[in-house]
PDB file of C-alpha atoms in Angstrom:
ATOM      1  CA  MET A  14       0.000   0.000   0.000  1.00 66.00           C
ATOM      2  CA  PRO A  15       1.505   3.373  -0.951  1.00 78.00           C
ATOM      3  CA  LYS A  16       2.033   5.980   1.748  1.00 85.00           C
ATOM      4  CA  LEU A  17      -0.801   8.490   2.009  1.00 87.00           C
ATOM      5  CA  SER A  18      -0.102  12.120   1.231  1.00 90.00           C
ATOM      6  CA  LYS A  19      -0.343  14.840   3.894  1.00 92.00           C
ATOM      7  CA  LYS A  20      -3.549  16.018   2.219  1.00 94.00           C
ATOM      8  CA  ASP A  21      -5.041  12.500   2.389  1.00 92.00           C
ATOM      9  CA  MET A  22      -4.123  12.249   6.076  1.00 93.00           C
ATOM     10  CA  GLU A  23      -5.688  15.652   6.800  1.00 93.00           C
ATOM     11  CA  GLU A  24      -8.881  14.530   5.075  1.00 93.00           C
ATOM     12  CA  LEU A  25      -8.934  11.267   7.031  1.00 93.00           C
ATOM     13  CA  ARG A  26      -8.408  13.130  10.312  1.00 94.00           C
ATOM     14  CA  GLU A  27     -11.228  15.519   9.430  1.00 94.00           C
ATOM     15  CA  HIS A  28     -13.588  12.678   8.463  1.00 93.00           C
ATOM     16  CA  CYS A  29     -12.857  10.850  11.725  1.00 94.00           C
ATOM     17  CA  SER A  30     -13.398  13.961  13.830  1.00 94.00           C
ATOM     18  CA  LEU A  31     -16.635  14.150  15.806  1.00 93.00           C
ATOM     19  CA  GLY A  32     -16.954  17.769  14.693  1.00 90.00           C
ATOM     20  CA  CYS A  33     -17.095  16.916  10.983  1.00 88.00           C
ATOM     21  CA  ASP A  34     -20.685  17.552   9.949  1.00 88.00           C
ATOM     22  CA  TYR A  35     -20.539  16.217   6.411  1.00 89.00           C
ATOM     23  CA  SER A  36     -19.044  12.842   7.358  1.00 91.00           C
ATOM     24  CA  GLY A  37     -21.601  12.292  10.129  1.00 93.00           C
ATOM     25  CA  THR A  38     -18.971  10.733  12.402  1.00 94.00           C
ATOM     26  CA  LYS A  39     -20.723  11.722  15.636  1.00 93.00           C
ATOM     27  CA  GLU A  40     -23.986  10.200  14.441  1.00 93.00           C
ATOM     28  CA  ILE A  41     -22.190   7.026  13.303  1.00 94.00           C
ATOM     29  CA  VAL A  42     -20.468   6.662  16.696  1.00 94.00           C
ATOM     30  CA  SER A  43     -23.790   7.204  18.487  1.00 91.00           C
ATOM     31  CA  GLU A  44     -25.421   4.582  16.280  1.00 91.00           C
ATOM     32  CA  LEU A  45     -22.626   2.111  17.062  1.00 92.00           C
ATOM     33  CA  VAL A  46     -23.136   2.692  20.794  1.00 89.00           C
ATOM     34  CA  TYR A  47     -26.863   1.995  20.439  1.00 88.00           C
ATOM     35  CA  GLU A  48     -26.190  -1.145  18.376  1.00 88.00           C
ATOM     36  CA  THR A  49     -23.691  -2.322  21.003  1.00 86.00           C
ATOM     37  CA  LEU A  50     -26.185  -1.802  23.827  1.00 84.00           C
ATOM     38  CA  GLU A  51     -28.813  -3.621  21.771  1.00 83.00           C
ATOM     39  CA  ALA A  52     -26.441  -6.554  21.118  1.00 83.00           C
ATOM     40  CA  MET A  53     -25.529  -6.729  24.811  1.00 79.00           C
ATOM     41  CA  GLY A  54     -29.218  -6.966  25.658  1.00 76.00           C
ATOM     42  CA  ARG A  55     -29.728  -9.782  23.122  1.00 76.00           C
ATOM     43  CA  ILE A  56     -26.964 -11.896  24.638  1.00 74.00           C
ATOM     44  CA  GLY A  57     -28.355 -11.508  28.143  1.00 69.00           C
ATOM     45  CA  MET A  58     -26.111  -8.828  29.571  1.00 67.00           C
ATOM     46  CA  GLY A  59     -29.126  -7.028  30.975  1.00 65.00           C
ATOM     47  CA  THR A  60     -28.679  -3.649  29.338  1.00 61.00           C
ATOM     48  CA  ASP A  61     -31.648  -1.489  28.580  1.00 63.00           C
ATOM     49  CA  LEU A  62     -31.944   0.587  25.462  1.00 63.00           C
ATOM     50  CA  ARG A  63     -31.895   4.030  26.990  1.00 68.00           C
ATOM     51  CA  SER A  64     -30.029   6.679  25.080  1.00 73.00           C
ATOM     52  CA  ALA A  65     -26.303   6.754  25.861  1.00 75.00           C
ATOM     53  CA  ASP A  66     -26.672  10.306  27.178  1.00 75.00           C
ATOM     54  CA  GLU A  67     -29.053   8.894  29.817  1.00 78.00           C
ATOM     55  CA  ILE A  68     -26.627   6.223  31.055  1.00 79.00           C
ATOM     56  CA  GLY A  69     -24.312   7.430  33.790  1.00 78.00           C
ATOM     57  CA  LEU A  70     -20.919   5.983  34.623  1.00 80.00           C
ATOM     58  CA  THR A  71     -20.348   5.874  38.338  1.00 78.00           C
ATOM     59  CA  ASP A  72     -17.564   5.522  40.831  1.00 76.00           C
ATOM     60  CA  GLY A  73     -19.593   5.922  43.991  1.00 78.00           C
ATOM     61  CA  LYS A  74     -21.260   8.922  42.327  1.00 75.00           C
ATOM     62  CA  GLU A  75     -22.046   9.695  38.712  1.00 69.00           C
ATOM     63  CA  PHE A  76     -19.125  11.405  37.021  1.00 77.00           C
ATOM     64  CA  THR A  77     -19.989  11.248  33.310  1.00 84.00           C
ATOM     65  CA  THR A  78     -22.422   9.826  30.786  1.00 84.00           C
ATOM     66  CA  LEU A  79     -21.719   6.953  28.455  1.00 87.00           C
ATOM     67  CA  ASP A  80     -21.910   9.399  25.524  1.00 88.00           C
ATOM     68  CA  ASP A  81     -19.191  11.618  27.024  1.00 90.00           C
ATOM     69  CA  PHE A  82     -16.943   8.615  27.634  1.00 91.00           C
ATOM     70  CA  VAL A  83     -17.463   7.210  24.132  1.00 93.00           C
ATOM     71  CA  TYR A  84     -16.761  10.549  22.438  1.00 93.00           C
ATOM     72  CA  ILE A  85     -13.488  11.014  24.352  1.00 93.00           C
ATOM     73  CA  PHE A  86     -12.555   7.393  23.652  1.00 94.00           C
ATOM     74  CA  TRP A  87     -13.347   7.779  19.936  1.00 96.00           C
ATOM     75  CA  GLU A  88     -11.160  10.872  19.547  1.00 95.00           C
ATOM     76  CA  LYS A  89      -8.222   9.133  21.260  1.00 96.00           C
ATOM     77  CA  ALA A  90      -8.679   5.843  19.369  1.00 96.00           C
ATOM     78  CA  ALA A  91      -9.066   7.547  15.986  1.00 95.00           C
ATOM     79  CA  ALA A  92      -5.965   9.695  16.614  1.00 95.00           C
ATOM     80  CA  SER A  93      -3.914   6.638  17.586  1.00 96.00           C
ATOM     81  CA  ILE A  94      -5.050   4.628  14.570  1.00 95.00           C
ATOM     82  CA  LEU A  95      -4.424   7.516  12.190  1.00 95.00           C
ATOM     83  CA  ASN A  96      -0.942   8.004  13.657  1.00 93.00           C
ATOM     84  CA  VAL A  97      -0.155   4.391  12.802  1.00 93.00           C
ATOM     85  CA  VAL A  98      -1.578   4.793   9.297  1.00 91.00           C
ATOM     86  CA  GLU A  99       0.465   7.952   8.799  1.00 91.00           C
ATOM     87  CA  THR A 100       3.726   6.199   9.685  1.00 88.00           C
ATOM     88  CA  GLN A 101       3.175   3.256   7.329  1.00 84.00           C
TER      89      GLN A 101
END
């Protein structure tokens, strides 16, 4: 596979960004979260299908929503993956 140009990498980074409106990345990530919760419910993990912004993560007290966690995770994961792609 040939190395991607700087322009290609910039476009990939933009498309993977949650702030990119035309790629719909935020909506795609939200849909994946819903599908994951749905799959967990089907295999008996006891999840309900509330919206991810209604599910709180707790450590004795609620400190964030599932949506907030997923969005931070996505940005970090996408950046790490794109860094690997860029160095290939």
